[in-house]
Amino acid sequence: MNPQDGLRKKQPARVRRALLDQGARLCSEQGVPGLTLQAVADAAGVTKGGLLHHFPSKQALVEAIFDDLLQRFEHSIDRLMARDVEPHGRFTRAYVTATMELIGMDEFIKWQSLMMTMLTDPGIRQGWKCWMEAQQARYRETDEDGRLVLARYAADGIWLAAVQGHSNLESDRQRGELLAHLIDMTRTP
């Protein structure tokens, strides 16, 4: 009997976290198409049956990984918004800043394969769309201005360029300059 078996039964949240983390790592290394449930289970130290208990399919696992990363991104946005005293454009400034910060972080590699998958995977695309629509509805009064929408779209374009590996975005200085321009767009004229 595996000594970790008893531990797993008592700590399903810990097992789920390991599956999400290892799944995200393997997505970044192999791409979503190359991801196998067995590889994720092995990397997390659980059986394939244990993985299937938490995620009944590869699609469910991939969507859960995406949702987990999206929750982390939203937490970053919330943290940045809490520090911003100017209501007009607060969400946009936080969104743009969180996007640019993420590009410079090690975690960005986890996003790369999932963002490319979004182009062809309706489940992932729908998850992003629903999240973005909820944010737009939530911050409609403060972040509907055309300049703010343009700043968010510009950040999305920079994000996509980084996902595709444009080397000029690897520089902290370059990203900092782009961020400053976008933040300027969010200020009340």
Short mmCIF file of C-alpha atoms in Angstrom, two decimals, residues 33-153:
data_model
loop_
_atom_site.label_atom_id
_atom_site.label_comp_id
_atom_site.label_asym_id
_atom_site.label_seq_id
_atom_site.Cartn_x
_atom_site.Cartn_y
_atom_site.Cartn_z
CA PRO A 33 -2.73 18.81 -27.40
CA GLY A 34 0.23 16.89 -25.94
CA LEU A 35 -1.22 16.79 -22.43
CA THR A 36 -2.29 13.36 -21.20
CA LEU A 37 -4.23 12.55 -18.06
CA GLN A 38 -1.74 9.83 -17.19
CA ALA A 39 1.18 12.28 -17.36
CA VAL A 40 -0.63 14.73 -15.07
CA ALA A 41 -1.55 11.96 -12.63
CA ASP A 42 2.03 10.68 -12.58
CA ALA A 43 3.46 14.19 -12.07
CA ALA A 44 1.03 14.86 -9.21
CA GLY A 45 1.73 11.48 -7.60
CA VAL A 46 -1.81 10.13 -7.88
CA THR A 47 -3.45 7.40 -9.88
CA LYS A 48 -5.31 8.16 -13.07
CA GLY A 49 -8.47 7.15 -11.22
CA GLY A 50 -7.64 9.72 -8.56
CA LEU A 51 -7.30 12.38 -11.23
CA LEU A 52 -10.60 11.31 -12.82
CA HIS A 53 -12.27 11.68 -9.42
CA HIS A 54 -11.45 15.41 -9.54
CA PHE A 55 -11.62 15.95 -13.31
CA PRO A 56 -13.74 13.51 -15.35
CA SER A 57 -12.02 14.33 -18.66
CA LYS A 58 -9.05 16.08 -20.19
CA GLN A 59 -11.36 18.93 -21.24
CA ALA A 60 -12.57 19.34 -17.65
CA LEU A 61 -8.97 19.44 -16.43
CA VAL A 62 -7.88 21.99 -19.05
CA GLU A 63 -10.88 24.21 -18.29
CA ALA A 64 -10.15 23.95 -14.55
CA ILE A 65 -6.52 24.93 -15.15
CA PHE A 66 -7.68 27.92 -17.18
CA ASP A 67 -10.22 28.89 -14.49
CA ASP A 68 -7.52 28.62 -11.83
CA LEU A 69 -5.15 30.87 -13.76
CA LEU A 70 -8.01 33.29 -14.42
CA GLN A 71 -8.81 33.46 -10.70
CA ARG A 72 -5.17 34.29 -9.97
CA PHE A 73 -5.26 37.00 -12.63
CA GLU A 74 -8.47 38.41 -11.14
CA HIS A 75 -6.86 38.42 -7.68
CA SER A 76 -3.99 40.50 -9.10
CA ILE A 77 -6.50 42.92 -10.62
CA ASP A 78 -8.39 43.21 -7.31
CA ARG A 79 -5.12 43.84 -5.44
CA LEU A 80 -4.17 46.62 -7.86
CA MET A 81 -7.65 48.17 -7.78
CA ALA A 82 -7.55 48.31 -3.97
CA ARG A 83 -4.50 50.60 -4.20
CA ASP A 84 -5.98 52.96 -6.81
CA VAL A 85 -7.89 55.94 -5.39
CA GLU A 86 -9.16 57.29 -8.74
CA PRO A 87 -12.47 55.60 -9.67
CA HIS A 88 -12.46 56.56 -13.38
CA GLY A 89 -10.52 53.84 -15.21
CA ARG A 90 -9.55 51.92 -12.06
CA PHE A 91 -10.41 48.50 -13.52
CA THR A 92 -8.66 49.28 -16.81
CA ARG A 93 -5.48 50.46 -15.06
CA ALA A 94 -5.47 47.31 -12.96
CA TYR A 95 -6.20 45.07 -15.96
CA VAL A 96 -3.45 46.65 -18.05
CA THR A 97 -0.96 46.56 -15.17
CA ALA A 98 -1.76 42.96 -14.24
CA THR A 99 -1.42 41.94 -17.89
CA MET A 100 1.98 43.62 -18.26
CA GLU A 101 3.19 42.24 -14.91
CA LEU A 102 2.15 38.74 -15.90
CA ILE A 103 4.11 38.95 -19.16
CA GLY A 104 7.27 39.44 -17.12
CA MET A 105 6.57 36.60 -14.67
CA ASP A 106 7.48 32.92 -14.81
CA GLU A 107 3.77 32.08 -14.56
CA PHE A 108 3.21 33.60 -18.00
CA ILE A 109 4.48 30.43 -19.63
CA LYS A 110 1.49 28.59 -18.11
CA TRP A 111 -0.81 31.01 -19.94
CA GLN A 112 0.85 30.66 -23.34
CA SER A 113 -0.51 27.29 -24.43
CA LEU A 114 -3.92 27.95 -22.90
CA MET A 115 -4.26 31.31 -24.64
CA MET A 116 -3.35 29.76 -27.97
CA THR A 117 -5.86 26.98 -27.26
CA MET A 118 -8.52 29.63 -26.68
CA LEU A 119 -8.49 30.33 -30.40
CA THR A 120 -9.78 26.83 -31.19
CA ASP A 121 -11.35 25.57 -27.96
CA PRO A 122 -14.93 26.79 -27.42
CA GLY A 123 -14.90 25.94 -23.69
CA ILE A 124 -11.80 28.00 -22.95
CA ARG A 125 -12.99 30.83 -25.21
CA GLN A 126 -16.38 30.87 -23.47
CA GLY A 127 -14.71 30.97 -20.06
CA TRP A 128 -12.70 34.05 -21.04
CA LYS A 129 -15.69 35.70 -22.70
CA CYS A 130 -17.92 35.20 -19.66
CA TRP A 131 -15.24 36.52 -17.32
CA MET A 132 -14.62 39.60 -19.45
CA GLU A 133 -18.34 40.32 -19.88
CA ALA A 134 -18.80 40.09 -16.11
CA GLN A 135 -15.96 42.58 -15.56
CA GLN A 136 -17.35 44.98 -18.17
CA ALA A 137 -20.79 44.84 -16.54
CA ARG A 138 -19.32 45.26 -13.07
CA TYR A 139 -17.24 48.32 -14.03
CA ARG A 140 -19.49 49.83 -16.71
CA GLU A 141 -19.90 53.14 -14.85
CA THR A 142 -16.18 53.75 -14.43
CA ASP A 143 -14.57 51.95 -17.38
CA GLU A 144 -16.81 52.30 -20.44
CA ASP A 145 -14.98 55.30 -21.94
CA GLY A 146 -13.59 54.62 -25.44
CA ARG A 147 -10.02 55.41 -24.39
CA LEU A 148 -10.28 52.82 -21.62
CA VAL A 149 -11.63 50.18 -23.98
CA LEU A 150 -8.78 50.97 -26.38
CA ALA A 151 -6.22 50.64 -23.57
CA ARG A 152 -7.60 47.19 -22.65
CA TYR A 153 -7.55 46.07 -26.28
#
